[in-house]
Short mmCIF file of C-alpha atoms in Angstrom, two decimals:
data_model
loop_
_atom_site.label_atom_id
_atom_site.label_comp_id
_atom_site.label_asym_id
_atom_site.label_seq_id
_atom_site.Cartn_x
_atom_site.Cartn_y
_atom_site.Cartn_z
CA MET F 19 113.84 122.01 51.13
CA ALA F 20 117.22 120.82 52.59
CA ALA F 21 115.41 119.38 55.63
CA ALA F 22 112.82 117.65 53.45
CA ALA F 23 115.63 116.10 51.37
CA LEU F 24 117.40 114.82 54.40
CA THR F 25 114.19 113.36 55.75
CA ARG F 26 113.62 111.38 52.60
CA GLU F 27 117.21 110.18 52.50
CA GLY F 28 117.88 106.99 54.45
CA GLY F 29 121.07 105.01 54.84
CA GLU F 30 123.78 105.03 57.37
CA ASP F 31 122.87 107.20 60.37
CA ALA F 32 120.25 109.23 58.56
CA PHE F 33 119.27 110.46 62.07
CA ARG F 34 122.54 112.11 62.57
CA ARG F 35 122.29 114.04 59.32
CA LEU F 36 119.06 115.64 60.26
CA PHE F 37 120.20 116.20 63.85
CA ARG F 38 123.14 118.26 62.49
CA PHE F 39 120.93 120.15 60.14
CA TYR F 40 118.67 121.42 62.99
CA ARG F 41 121.59 121.82 65.32
CA GLN F 42 122.97 124.62 63.18
CA ARG F 43 122.40 128.05 64.48
CA ASP F 44 121.55 129.33 61.04
CA ALA F 45 119.12 126.61 60.21
CA SER F 46 116.24 129.01 59.40
CA ASP F 47 114.18 126.60 57.33
CA LEU F 48 111.75 125.10 59.88
CA ARG F 49 108.90 124.41 57.38
CA GLY F 50 109.46 120.69 57.81
CA VAL F 51 108.98 120.77 61.61
CA VAL F 52 105.56 119.36 62.70
CA ASP F 53 103.48 122.02 64.58
CA PHE F 54 100.69 120.27 66.65
CA SER F 55 98.80 123.52 66.85
CA VAL F 56 98.11 123.18 63.06
CA PRO F 57 96.84 119.55 62.72
CA GLY F 58 97.02 118.06 59.33
CA GLY F 59 99.27 115.93 57.18
CA GLN F 60 100.63 113.07 59.38
CA VAL F 61 98.93 114.56 62.58
CA PHE F 62 95.67 113.21 63.71
CA ARG F 63 93.58 113.63 66.77
CA SER F 64 94.16 110.88 69.43
CA GLN F 65 91.44 109.55 71.61
CA LEU F 66 92.02 109.59 75.39
CA SER F 67 90.48 107.59 78.21
CA ILE F 68 88.35 110.35 79.65
CA SER F 69 86.67 108.24 82.23
CA SER F 70 89.89 107.13 83.76
CA VAL F 71 90.59 110.45 85.35
CA SER F 72 87.93 112.36 87.28
CA ASP F 73 87.77 116.11 86.82
CA GLN F 74 88.64 116.53 90.51
CA ASP F 75 91.77 114.46 90.23
CA ALA F 76 92.79 116.42 87.04
CA TYR F 77 92.24 119.69 88.95
CA ARG F 78 94.32 118.31 91.91
CA ALA F 79 97.20 117.71 89.51
CA GLY F 80 96.81 121.23 88.01
CA LEU F 81 95.30 119.90 84.73
CA GLN F 82 92.22 120.69 82.74
CA PRO F 83 89.51 118.05 82.60
CA VAL F 84 90.79 115.31 80.22
CA SER F 85 87.77 116.00 77.93
CA GLN F 86 89.32 119.35 77.16
CA TRP F 87 92.75 118.08 76.30
CA LYS F 88 94.00 118.32 72.75
CA ALA F 89 95.85 115.15 72.07
CA TYR F 90 97.42 114.00 68.79
CA GLY F 91 99.10 111.13 67.19
CA LEU F 92 101.52 110.79 64.29
CA THR F 93 101.09 108.55 61.30
CA GLY F 94 103.81 105.80 61.37
CA TYR F 95 104.34 106.19 65.13
CA PRO F 96 101.78 103.98 66.96
CA GLY F 97 101.84 104.48 70.73
CA PHE F 98 103.09 108.18 70.44
CA ILE F 99 100.76 110.76 71.94
CA PHE F 100 101.28 114.48 71.96
CA ILE F 101 99.21 116.62 74.36
CA SER F 102 99.30 120.35 73.74
CA ASN F 103 99.52 122.17 77.10
CA PRO F 104 96.77 120.74 79.24
CA PHE F 105 97.79 122.71 82.33
CA LEU F 106 95.45 125.07 84.15
CA PRO F 107 96.48 128.73 84.19
CA GLY F 108 99.39 129.23 86.54
CA CYS F 109 100.02 125.64 87.28
CA GLN F 110 103.18 125.33 85.09
CA ARG F 111 104.76 127.66 87.59
CA HIS F 112 104.66 125.02 90.32
CA TRP F 113 106.57 122.45 88.32
CA VAL F 114 109.12 125.02 87.25
CA LYS F 115 109.72 125.99 90.89
CA GLN F 116 109.87 122.35 91.96
CA CYS F 117 112.58 121.63 89.33
CA LEU F 118 114.69 124.60 90.31
CA LYS F 119 114.10 124.87 94.07
CA LEU F 120 113.12 121.49 95.51
CA TYR F 121 113.92 118.55 93.21
CA PRO F 122 117.69 119.37 92.99
CA GLN F 123 118.01 119.12 96.78
CA LYS F 124 119.57 116.11 98.50
CA PRO F 125 119.14 113.14 98.56
CA ASN F 126 118.50 113.55 94.84
CA VAL F 127 121.46 113.40 92.49
CA CYS F 128 122.66 116.09 89.97
CA ASN F 129 125.54 116.64 87.56
CA LEU F 130 127.17 119.17 90.00
CA ASP F 131 127.84 116.34 92.48
CA LEU F 132 130.50 115.07 90.11
CA HIS F 133 132.70 118.09 90.57
CA MET F 134 131.77 119.71 93.91
CA ALA F 135 131.95 118.72 97.61
CA PRO F 136 128.54 117.46 98.88
CA GLU F 137 128.12 120.53 101.12
CA LYS F 138 128.37 122.86 98.15
CA THR F 139 125.35 121.31 96.39
CA VAL F 140 122.98 121.15 99.31
CA ASP F 141 121.12 124.47 98.45
CA LEU F 142 121.58 125.38 94.82
CA TRP F 143 118.53 127.61 94.94
CA GLY F 144 119.72 129.58 97.95
CA GLN F 145 123.19 130.05 96.48
CA SER F 146 121.84 131.21 93.04
CA LYS F 147 118.66 133.27 93.58
CA GLU F 148 120.13 136.62 94.15
CA GLN F 149 122.66 136.24 91.33
CA LEU F 150 119.84 135.19 89.02
CA ARG F 151 117.46 137.97 90.10
CA ARG F 152 120.13 140.57 89.30
CA LYS F 153 121.30 138.91 86.09
CA GLY F 154 121.49 141.18 82.96
CA SER F 155 121.73 140.24 79.42
CA SER F 156 125.49 140.09 79.04
CA LYS F 157 126.81 136.63 78.24
CA TRP F 158 130.04 137.51 80.03
CA GLU F 159 128.39 137.45 83.46
CA PRO F 160 129.42 134.39 85.51
CA ARG F 161 126.82 131.62 85.67
CA SER F 162 125.04 130.69 88.88
CA LEU F 163 125.04 127.19 90.16
CA LEU F 164 121.42 126.73 88.95
CA GLU F 165 122.59 127.79 85.37
CA LYS F 166 125.30 125.08 85.58
CA LEU F 167 122.63 122.47 86.48
CA ARG F 168 122.29 119.98 83.55
CA TRP F 169 120.43 117.03 85.04
CA VAL F 170 118.74 115.76 88.27
CA THR F 171 117.70 112.12 88.87
CA LEU F 172 114.81 111.17 91.13
CA GLY F 173 113.64 107.77 92.58
CA TYR F 174 115.67 105.03 91.09
CA HIS F 175 118.85 106.87 90.05
CA TYR F 176 120.15 106.03 86.69
CA ASN F 177 123.69 104.64 86.63
CA TRP F 178 125.37 106.36 83.69
CA ASP F 179 128.23 103.90 83.58
CA THR F 180 126.30 100.61 83.62
CA LYS F 181 123.20 102.12 81.92
CA LYS F 182 121.12 100.42 84.62
CA TYR F 183 118.94 101.14 87.64
CA SER F 184 119.52 99.26 90.85
CA ALA F 185 117.57 98.56 94.11
CA ASN F 186 120.35 100.03 96.29
CA HIS F 187 120.45 103.42 94.68
CA HIS F 188 116.96 104.75 95.35
CA THR F 189 115.44 107.77 97.08
CA PRO F 190 111.78 108.62 97.63
CA PHE F 191 110.12 109.82 94.48
CA PRO F 192 108.24 113.21 94.84
CA SER F 193 104.65 112.60 95.68
CA ASP F 194 103.34 115.62 93.66
CA LEU F 195 105.16 114.57 90.47
CA ALA F 196 104.05 110.95 90.95
CA PHE F 197 100.38 112.13 91.17
CA LEU F 198 100.65 114.21 88.03
CA SER F 199 102.29 111.39 86.10
CA GLU F 200 99.69 108.89 87.20
CA GLN F 201 96.87 111.10 85.93
CA VAL F 202 98.47 111.71 82.59
CA ALA F 203 99.35 107.96 82.17
CA ALA F 204 95.81 106.95 83.15
CA ALA F 205 94.27 109.41 80.61
CA CYS F 206 96.42 107.78 77.89
CA GLY F 207 95.16 104.30 78.78
CA PHE F 208 97.73 103.20 81.35
CA ARG F 209 95.96 102.99 84.68
CA GLY F 210 98.09 101.83 87.56
CA PHE F 211 101.25 103.59 86.23
CA GLN F 212 103.86 103.92 88.98
CA ALA F 213 106.32 106.84 88.75
CA GLN F 214 109.55 105.20 89.90
CA ALA F 215 112.35 107.19 88.18
CA GLY F 216 112.71 110.63 86.78
CA ILE F 217 115.40 112.48 84.86
CA LEU F 218 115.17 116.19 84.78
CA ASN F 219 117.04 117.97 81.98
CA TYR F 220 117.96 121.69 82.07
CA TYR F 221 118.64 123.20 78.64
CA HIS F 222 119.92 126.59 77.45
CA PHE F 223 119.92 128.05 74.00
CA ASP F 224 123.26 126.32 73.25
CA SER F 225 122.13 122.93 74.58
CA SER F 226 121.25 119.75 72.79
CA LEU F 227 120.44 116.11 73.71
CA GLY F 228 122.02 113.33 71.76
CA ILE F 229 120.52 110.55 69.78
CA HIS F 230 119.44 107.58 72.02
CA ALA F 231 116.66 105.13 72.94
CA ASP F 232 115.42 104.66 76.45
CA GLU F 233 115.94 100.92 77.06
CA SER F 234 117.18 100.69 80.68
CA GLU F 235 113.81 100.28 82.32
CA LEU F 236 113.02 96.69 83.03
CA ASP F 237 109.32 97.06 82.07
CA HIS F 238 108.97 98.46 78.50
CA SER F 239 105.07 97.93 78.62
CA ARG F 240 104.68 101.09 80.55
CA PRO F 241 105.00 104.51 78.84
CA LEU F 242 107.68 107.15 79.00
CA LEU F 243 106.20 110.61 79.95
CA SER F 244 107.81 113.83 79.02
CA PHE F 245 106.86 117.32 80.27
CA SER F 246 108.29 120.62 78.95
CA PHE F 247 108.44 124.05 80.43
CA GLY F 248 109.95 127.38 79.37
CA GLN F 249 111.48 128.11 75.91
CA SER F 250 110.62 125.87 72.91
CA SER F 251 112.63 123.14 71.23
CA ILE F 252 112.86 120.83 68.20
CA PHE F 253 112.29 117.16 69.05
CA LEU F 254 113.33 114.45 66.68
CA LEU F 255 111.51 111.09 66.75
CA GLY F 256 113.05 108.29 64.71
CA GLY F 257 112.83 104.59 64.34
CA LEU F 258 114.12 101.35 65.91
CA LYS F 259 117.40 101.90 63.98
CA ARG F 260 119.54 105.02 63.38
CA GLU F 261 119.29 104.39 59.63
CA GLU F 262 115.68 105.63 59.69
CA ALA F 263 115.32 109.38 59.27
CA PRO F 264 113.38 111.02 62.08
CA THR F 265 110.35 113.28 62.11
CA ALA F 266 110.96 116.75 63.54
CA MET F 267 108.38 118.42 65.80
CA PHE F 268 108.08 121.57 67.96
CA MET F 269 107.71 121.24 71.72
CA HIS F 270 106.46 124.35 73.57
CA SER F 271 105.88 125.17 77.25
CA GLY F 272 103.37 122.91 78.91
CA ASP F 273 103.38 120.29 76.13
CA ILE F 274 103.41 116.59 77.20
CA MET F 275 104.74 113.65 75.13
CA VAL F 276 103.83 110.03 75.88
CA MET F 277 105.88 107.21 74.19
CA SER F 278 104.30 103.79 74.53
CA GLY F 279 103.97 100.56 72.60
CA PHE F 280 105.91 100.62 69.39
CA SER F 281 107.12 104.18 70.02
CA ARG F 282 108.56 103.37 73.57
CA LEU F 283 111.95 102.27 72.26
CA LEU F 284 112.41 104.54 69.34
CA TYR F 285 115.46 106.67 68.85
CA HIS F 286 114.93 110.36 69.68
CA ALA F 287 116.90 113.59 70.33
CA VAL F 288 116.73 117.28 70.96
CA PRO F 289 119.06 119.10 68.46
CA ARG F 290 118.07 122.66 69.33
CA VAL F 291 116.37 124.95 71.82
CA LEU F 292 114.46 127.82 70.28
CA PRO F 293 112.95 131.15 71.64
CA ASN F 294 109.23 130.66 72.17
CA PRO F 295 107.37 131.51 68.94
CA GLU F 296 105.44 134.36 70.51
CA GLY F 297 108.62 136.46 70.44
CA THR F 298 108.35 137.43 74.05
CA ALA F 299 110.81 136.71 76.90
CA LEU F 300 108.46 133.98 78.22
CA PRO F 301 105.47 132.22 76.66
CA SER F 302 102.16 133.82 77.59
CA CYS F 303 101.07 130.59 79.34
CA LEU F 304 103.67 131.34 82.03
CA ASP F 305 102.46 134.91 82.59
CA GLN F 306 99.29 133.77 84.37
CA ALA F 307 99.29 133.40 88.15
CA LEU F 308 97.77 130.56 89.91
CA SER F 309 94.12 130.77 91.00
CA SER F 310 93.68 131.55 94.64
CA ASP F 311 91.12 128.80 95.23
CA LEU F 312 92.96 125.58 94.72
CA PRO F 313 90.86 122.39 95.09
CA VAL F 314 91.05 120.29 98.22
CA GLY F 315 94.02 117.93 98.10
CA SER F 316 95.81 119.84 95.29
CA VAL F 317 99.45 118.88 94.79
CA VAL F 318 100.02 122.30 93.19
CA GLU F 319 101.18 124.98 95.48
CA HIS F 320 101.32 128.81 95.10
CA SER F 321 104.66 130.24 94.29
CA SER F 322 105.69 133.56 96.03
CA ASP F 323 106.26 136.54 93.84
CA GLU F 324 109.94 136.40 94.94
CA ASP F 325 110.36 132.75 93.88
CA TRP F 326 108.62 133.27 90.59
CA GLN F 327 110.86 136.20 89.72
CA VAL F 328 113.91 133.89 90.04
CA CYS F 329 112.20 131.17 87.93
CA ALA F 330 111.11 133.58 85.26
CA LYS F 331 114.59 135.08 84.98
CA TYR F 332 116.01 131.49 84.61
CA LEU F 333 113.42 130.52 81.94
CA GLN F 334 114.19 133.55 79.77
CA SER F 335 117.10 131.59 78.21
CA SER F 336 116.27 128.04 79.33
CA ARG F 337 113.98 125.12 78.98
CA ILE F 338 113.23 122.33 81.57
CA ASN F 339 112.13 118.89 80.75
CA MET F 340 111.01 116.19 83.11
CA THR F 341 110.85 112.54 81.88
CA ILE F 342 109.12 110.00 84.12
CA ARG F 343 109.43 106.28 83.96
CA GLN F 344 108.12 103.05 85.58
CA VAL F 345 111.25 100.91 85.96
CA LEU F 346 109.79 97.69 87.29
CA ALA F 347 106.51 95.79 86.52
CA GLU F 348 104.17 95.02 89.33
CA GLY F 349 105.92 92.48 91.59
CA GLN F 350 109.11 92.62 89.51
CA LYS F 351 112.53 92.80 91.21
CA PHE F 352 116.00 93.79 89.97
CA PRO F 353 118.31 90.91 89.13
CA GLU F 354 121.14 90.13 91.46
CA GLU F 355 124.21 92.13 90.54
CA SER F 356 127.83 91.81 91.71
CA GLY F 357 130.62 94.20 91.68
CA THR F 358 128.68 97.47 91.52
CA ASN F 359 127.09 99.76 94.10
CA GLY F 360 124.76 101.24 91.61
CA LYS F 361 126.11 104.74 92.10
CA GLY F 362 128.03 105.36 88.95
CA GLN F 363 127.46 108.77 87.30
CA ALA F 364 127.91 110.37 83.88
CA PRO F 365 131.59 110.97 83.10
CA SER F 366 131.29 114.64 82.59
CA GLU F 367 128.90 117.53 83.17
CA ASP F 368 128.44 118.60 79.54
CA ASN F 369 128.48 115.25 77.86
CA HIS F 370 124.69 114.89 78.58
CA HIS F 371 123.90 117.74 76.14
CA GLN F 372 126.75 118.56 73.86
CA GLU F 373 126.88 117.17 70.27
CA ASN F 374 130.57 116.74 69.95
CA SER F 375 130.57 113.79 72.43
CA ARG F 376 127.46 112.16 71.11
CA ALA F 377 129.09 109.79 68.68
CA LYS F 378 130.81 107.88 71.35
CA ARG F 379 128.44 108.24 74.27
CA HIS F 380 124.88 108.58 72.81
CA LYS F 381 123.66 105.64 74.82
CA ARG F 382 124.57 107.47 78.04
CA ASN F 383 122.26 110.34 77.20
CA THR F 384 118.79 110.17 78.65
CA ASP F 385 116.05 112.71 78.20
#
């Protein structure tokens, strides 16, 4: 009832009031949170462009045929599409491993680069895997470097100081993630989408993501894609102003969100990470191993049992989110800039997630 009352209540920073409500550890009233596994109310089925993605290309990306996807929209949020876990059995494991083992590697950029010498952040996986594998349930155990990871940037690296991307701070975008993103975008009606920048977020049960809108990309006509793996979370989607109270919804492992059109520039946030609703250490969709017969040209690779043990241990208390963006329109270039090398970073490791810095720096947070 409290959440419902806050949702109806507008006025100055209505978004923040609801954020704080769900941020509370004892906020047990989750009846107002939209659950896309139970359509109804403001949830409706969304039509996809089935002919835009062949079954073979979907398989190559580790996805079910688009005709089998369960996609939904929300009344009042045109351009917002929620896709309930369209991944084939075992395929989520590939993306989790990439986010923990491959994507944090140089030349990509992560929050640990702000505090450590470059040689110390070269192989976070190698420095953390044994410690993670042996990790018990005590919260007093020291954290591994992977557990201290908060964000990684790919492609055009976001400048946290200027809130801009630039041509001279760019590294190759991962080809497997680009292919996955292109298929999802095409299925949602955005053929020709180019994955040019990515921000990976690493959440734990005490993490949150502040209220912000993603405005830094030069081409707002292309969608923002969001992929989630591991534990669940509450996602808040608001309006063009913070005075508009947001809608709360659950995000579970494998779920994809697409923000396009009107919804592309809306304020949003993640106030809370929740244990997966099945009550098990990991969601059942992560228990399944990858099929032995992958299609020709698959971008998904098998994970060794050893690697997956490390990933599974990490995910028992964590959630990983990948957001993929097209920064420039076809043929567009960055404006000439002076006085910056494009390499500014976020001012602190924890500002990206913690609520107490959100008021001053919410625009620096990016999911």
